[in-house]
GROMACS .gro file of C-alpha atoms in nm:
model
  179
    1MET     CA    1  19.878  28.782   0.486
    2ILE     CA    2  19.755  28.423   0.515
    3ASP     CA    3  19.390  28.534   0.496
    4GLN     CA    4  19.469  28.723   0.174
    5ALA     CA    5  19.629  28.412   0.022
    6PHE     CA    6  19.292  28.235   0.035
    7ALA     CA    7  19.080  28.531  -0.077
    8GLY     CA    8  18.871  28.423  -0.374
    9ARG     CA    9  18.960  28.054  -0.321
   10LEU     CA   10  18.679  27.963  -0.083
   11LEU     CA   11  18.353  27.810  -0.198
   12SER     CA   12  18.024  27.978  -0.115
   13GLY     CA   13  17.961  27.942   0.259
   14GLU     CA   14  18.294  27.769   0.324
   15ARG     CA   15  18.474  27.860   0.649
   16ILE     CA   16  18.844  27.839   0.734
   17LEU     CA   17  18.895  27.636   1.053
   18TRP     CA   18  19.277  27.649   1.056
   19GLN     CA   19  19.544  27.816   0.849
   20GLY     CA   20  19.920  27.812   0.865
   21ARG     CA   21  20.253  27.792   0.689
   22PRO     CA   22  20.539  27.546   0.678
   23SER     CA   23  20.845  27.600   0.892
   24GLN     CA   24  21.059  27.877   0.746
   25GLY     CA   25  21.434  27.874   0.693
   26ILE     CA   26  21.659  27.570   0.669
   27LEU     CA   27  21.470  27.246   0.732
   28PHE     CA   28  21.638  26.914   0.803
   29ILE     CA   29  21.440  26.593   0.753
   30SER     CA   30  21.522  26.237   0.858
   31ARG     CA   31  21.650  26.149   0.509
   32ASP     CA   32  21.926  26.409   0.550
   33MET     CA   33  22.101  26.163   0.781
   34PHE     CA   34  22.193  25.970   0.464
   35VAL     CA   35  22.187  26.243   0.200
   36ILE     CA   36  22.430  26.480   0.377
   37PRO     CA   37  22.719  26.229   0.406
   38PHE     CA   38  22.659  26.118   0.044
   39SER     CA   39  22.659  26.479  -0.077
   40LEU     CA   40  22.982  26.555   0.109
   41LEU     CA   41  23.149  26.248  -0.045
   42TRP     CA   42  23.020  26.340  -0.392
   43CYS     CA   43  23.138  26.700  -0.367
   44GLY     CA   44  23.477  26.603  -0.219
   45PHE     CA   45  23.538  26.345  -0.489
   46ALA     CA   46  23.430  26.588  -0.764
   47ILE     CA   47  23.670  26.855  -0.634
   48PHE     CA   48  23.953  26.602  -0.600
   49TRP     CA   49  23.888  26.465  -0.952
   50THR     CA   50  23.869  26.813  -1.108
   51ILE     CA   51  24.196  26.924  -0.947
   52GLY     CA   52  24.360  26.599  -1.059
   53ALA     CA   53  24.228  26.638  -1.414
   54THR     CA   54  24.352  26.996  -1.428
   55ASN     CA   55  24.701  26.902  -1.305
   56THR     CA   56  24.725  26.597  -1.533
   57THR     CA   57  24.586  26.740  -1.856
   58GLY     CA   58  24.680  27.103  -1.805
   59GLY     CA   59  24.339  27.209  -1.929
   60GLY     CA   60  24.112  27.081  -2.200
   61PRO     CA   61  23.756  26.956  -2.151
   62PHE     CA   62  23.818  26.733  -1.846
   63PRO     CA   63  23.837  27.013  -1.586
   64LEU     CA   64  23.516  27.165  -1.730
   65PHE     CA   65  23.347  26.827  -1.709
   66GLY     CA   66  23.462  26.799  -1.347
   67LEU     CA   67  23.338  27.151  -1.274
   68LEU     CA   68  22.987  27.038  -1.368
   69PHE     CA   69  23.006  26.765  -1.102
   70VAL     CA   70  23.149  27.012  -0.848
   71CYS     CA   71  22.846  27.236  -0.909
   72ILE     CA   72  22.611  26.940  -0.862
   73GLY     CA   73  22.795  26.852  -0.541
   74LEU     CA   74  22.768  27.208  -0.409
   75TYR     CA   75  22.394  27.199  -0.479
   76PHE     CA   76  22.368  26.870  -0.286
   77VAL     CA   77  22.563  27.013   0.009
   78PHE     CA   78  22.420  27.369   0.028
   79GLY     CA   79  22.193  27.471  -0.256
   80ARG     CA   80  21.910  27.225  -0.199
   81PHE     CA   81  21.848  27.368   0.150
   82LEU     CA   82  21.833  27.723   0.015
   83VAL     CA   83  21.603  27.631  -0.275
   84ASP     CA   84  21.376  27.436  -0.040
   85ALA     CA   85  21.355  27.731   0.205
   86TRP     CA   86  21.282  27.968  -0.085
   87ALA     CA   87  20.997  27.745  -0.210
   88ARG     CA   88  20.846  27.700   0.141
   89SER     CA   89  20.846  28.077   0.197
   90SER     CA   90  20.561  28.104  -0.057
   91MET     CA   91  20.343  27.821   0.074
   92TYR     CA   92  20.015  27.859   0.264
   93TYR     CA   93  19.786  27.594   0.411
   94ALA     CA   94  19.426  27.589   0.528
   95VAL     CA   95  19.168  27.345   0.657
   96THR     CA   96  18.811  27.451   0.590
   97ASP     CA   97  18.489  27.286   0.692
   98ARG     CA   98  18.498  27.111   0.350
   99ARG     CA   99  18.848  27.104   0.205
  100ILE     CA  100  19.223  27.097   0.252
  101LEU     CA  101  19.383  27.392   0.068
  102ILE     CA  102  19.748  27.428  -0.033
  103ILE     CA  103  19.883  27.735  -0.214
  104ARG     CA  104  20.235  27.770  -0.351
  105SER     CA  105  20.361  28.062  -0.558
  106ARG     CA  106  20.722  27.954  -0.615
  107PRO     CA  107  20.869  27.828  -0.840
  108THR     CA  108  20.530  27.809  -1.014
  109ASN     CA  109  20.184  27.909  -0.900
  110SER     CA  110  19.977  27.613  -0.789
  111PHE     CA  111  19.662  27.561  -0.587
  112THR     CA  112  19.558  27.222  -0.448
  113ALA     CA  113  19.213  27.160  -0.301
  114LEU     CA  114  19.126  26.822  -0.152
  115ASN     CA  115  18.771  26.737  -0.052
  116ILE     CA  116  18.788  26.622   0.312
  117ALA     CA  117  18.496  26.382   0.262
  118GLN     CA  118  18.691  26.203  -0.012
  119LEU     CA  119  19.025  26.169   0.170
  120SER     CA  120  19.111  25.803   0.199
  121GLU     CA  121  19.433  25.831   0.396
  122VAL     CA  122  19.588  26.095   0.620
  123ASP     CA  123  19.918  26.033   0.801
  124ILE     CA  124  20.115  26.242   1.047
  125ASN     CA  125  20.488  26.247   1.121
  126GLU     CA  126  20.554  26.438   1.444
  127ARG     CA  127  20.865  26.570   1.612
  128ALA     CA  128  20.911  26.608   1.986
  129ASP     CA  129  20.865  26.987   1.963
  130GLY     CA  130  20.511  26.950   1.818
  131ARG     CA  131  20.605  27.034   1.461
  132GLY     CA  132  20.507  26.778   1.207
  133THR     CA  133  20.405  26.692   0.856
  134ILE     CA  134  20.057  26.578   0.760
  135LEU     CA  135  20.045  26.370   0.442
  136PHE     CA  136  19.728  26.337   0.236
  137GLY     CA  137  19.791  26.006   0.058
  138ARG     CA  138  20.105  25.797   0.017
  139PRO     CA  139  20.431  25.948  -0.110
  140ALA     CA  140  20.503  25.846  -0.467
  141TYR     CA  141  20.857  25.717  -0.407
  142GLY     CA  142  20.856  25.530  -0.738
  143ASP     CA  143  20.749  25.845  -0.922
  144SER     CA  144  21.039  25.985  -1.127
  145ARG     CA  145  20.912  26.339  -1.056
  146ASN     CA  146  20.948  26.284  -0.681
  147THR     CA  147  21.236  26.490  -0.543
  148THR     CA  148  21.164  26.459  -0.171
  149SER     CA  149  21.512  26.334  -0.092
  150MET     CA  150  21.646  26.661  -0.225
  151SER     CA  151  21.381  26.920  -0.129
  152PRO     CA  152  21.076  26.840   0.082
  153ALA     CA  153  20.891  27.144  -0.058
  154PHE     CA  154  20.891  26.983  -0.403
  155ASP     CA  155  20.729  26.655  -0.298
  156HIS     CA  156  20.428  26.587  -0.522
  157THR     CA  157  20.232  26.428  -0.236
  158PRO     CA  158  19.984  26.684  -0.098
  159GLN     CA  159  20.097  26.769   0.255
  160PHE     CA  160  20.122  27.026   0.528
  161LEU     CA  161  20.499  27.030   0.564
  162ALA     CA  162  20.662  27.103   0.903
  163ILE     CA  163  20.367  27.287   1.060
  164GLU     CA  164  20.336  27.393   1.422
  165ASP     CA  165  20.101  27.197   1.648
  166ALA     CA  166  20.060  26.924   1.388
  167ARG     CA  167  19.867  26.690   1.619
  168ARG     CA  168  19.593  26.948   1.675
  169VAL     CA  169  19.556  27.007   1.300
  170PHE     CA  170  19.559  26.632   1.234
  171ASP     CA  171  19.284  26.578   1.495
  172LEU     CA  172  19.078  26.860   1.339
  173ILE     CA  173  19.103  26.691   0.998
  174GLN     CA  174  19.014  26.351   1.149
  175LYS     CA  175  18.699  26.499   1.306
  176LYS     CA  176  18.594  26.649   0.972
  177MET     CA  177  18.655  26.313   0.798
  178ALA     CA  178  18.432  26.124   1.044
  179PRO     CA  179  18.078  26.068   0.908
   0.00000   0.00000   0.00000
């Protein structure tokens, strides 16, 4: 299946040296240490406020307004993990002898190709089990489109997210970057 994802994407004479996929299923990242407690507080307060508004006003627009915040809270607590897993299930990665390739088909089709010879910065974040994330450039934390605190799969920084044997892949890329 991975080989088929890159069919027609390779340049003439280009060879795939490594290919893989991000970790599948629910993925926790270090930022979740802060986001999970915040999301639980948000959701709990929204539920408490909505119940209070319903009991006080007996209806009207206030409970509906509160329901919107309950939905946002439920997304923070549960939904973001499911959406992130859904997006990662359609992602494919490859390192060729010339480029870094990233394919995603959900929620929109996108293809990213980075010329290895022009990479200025490559970073790795490893876990004890060998999984890790390889970043090609700095995360754009000031970028208003950046949603990494909510769903790592939607980070706009090109990366191989939560791949197996990340150190080996990182070393392969480093060797290809060397003149």
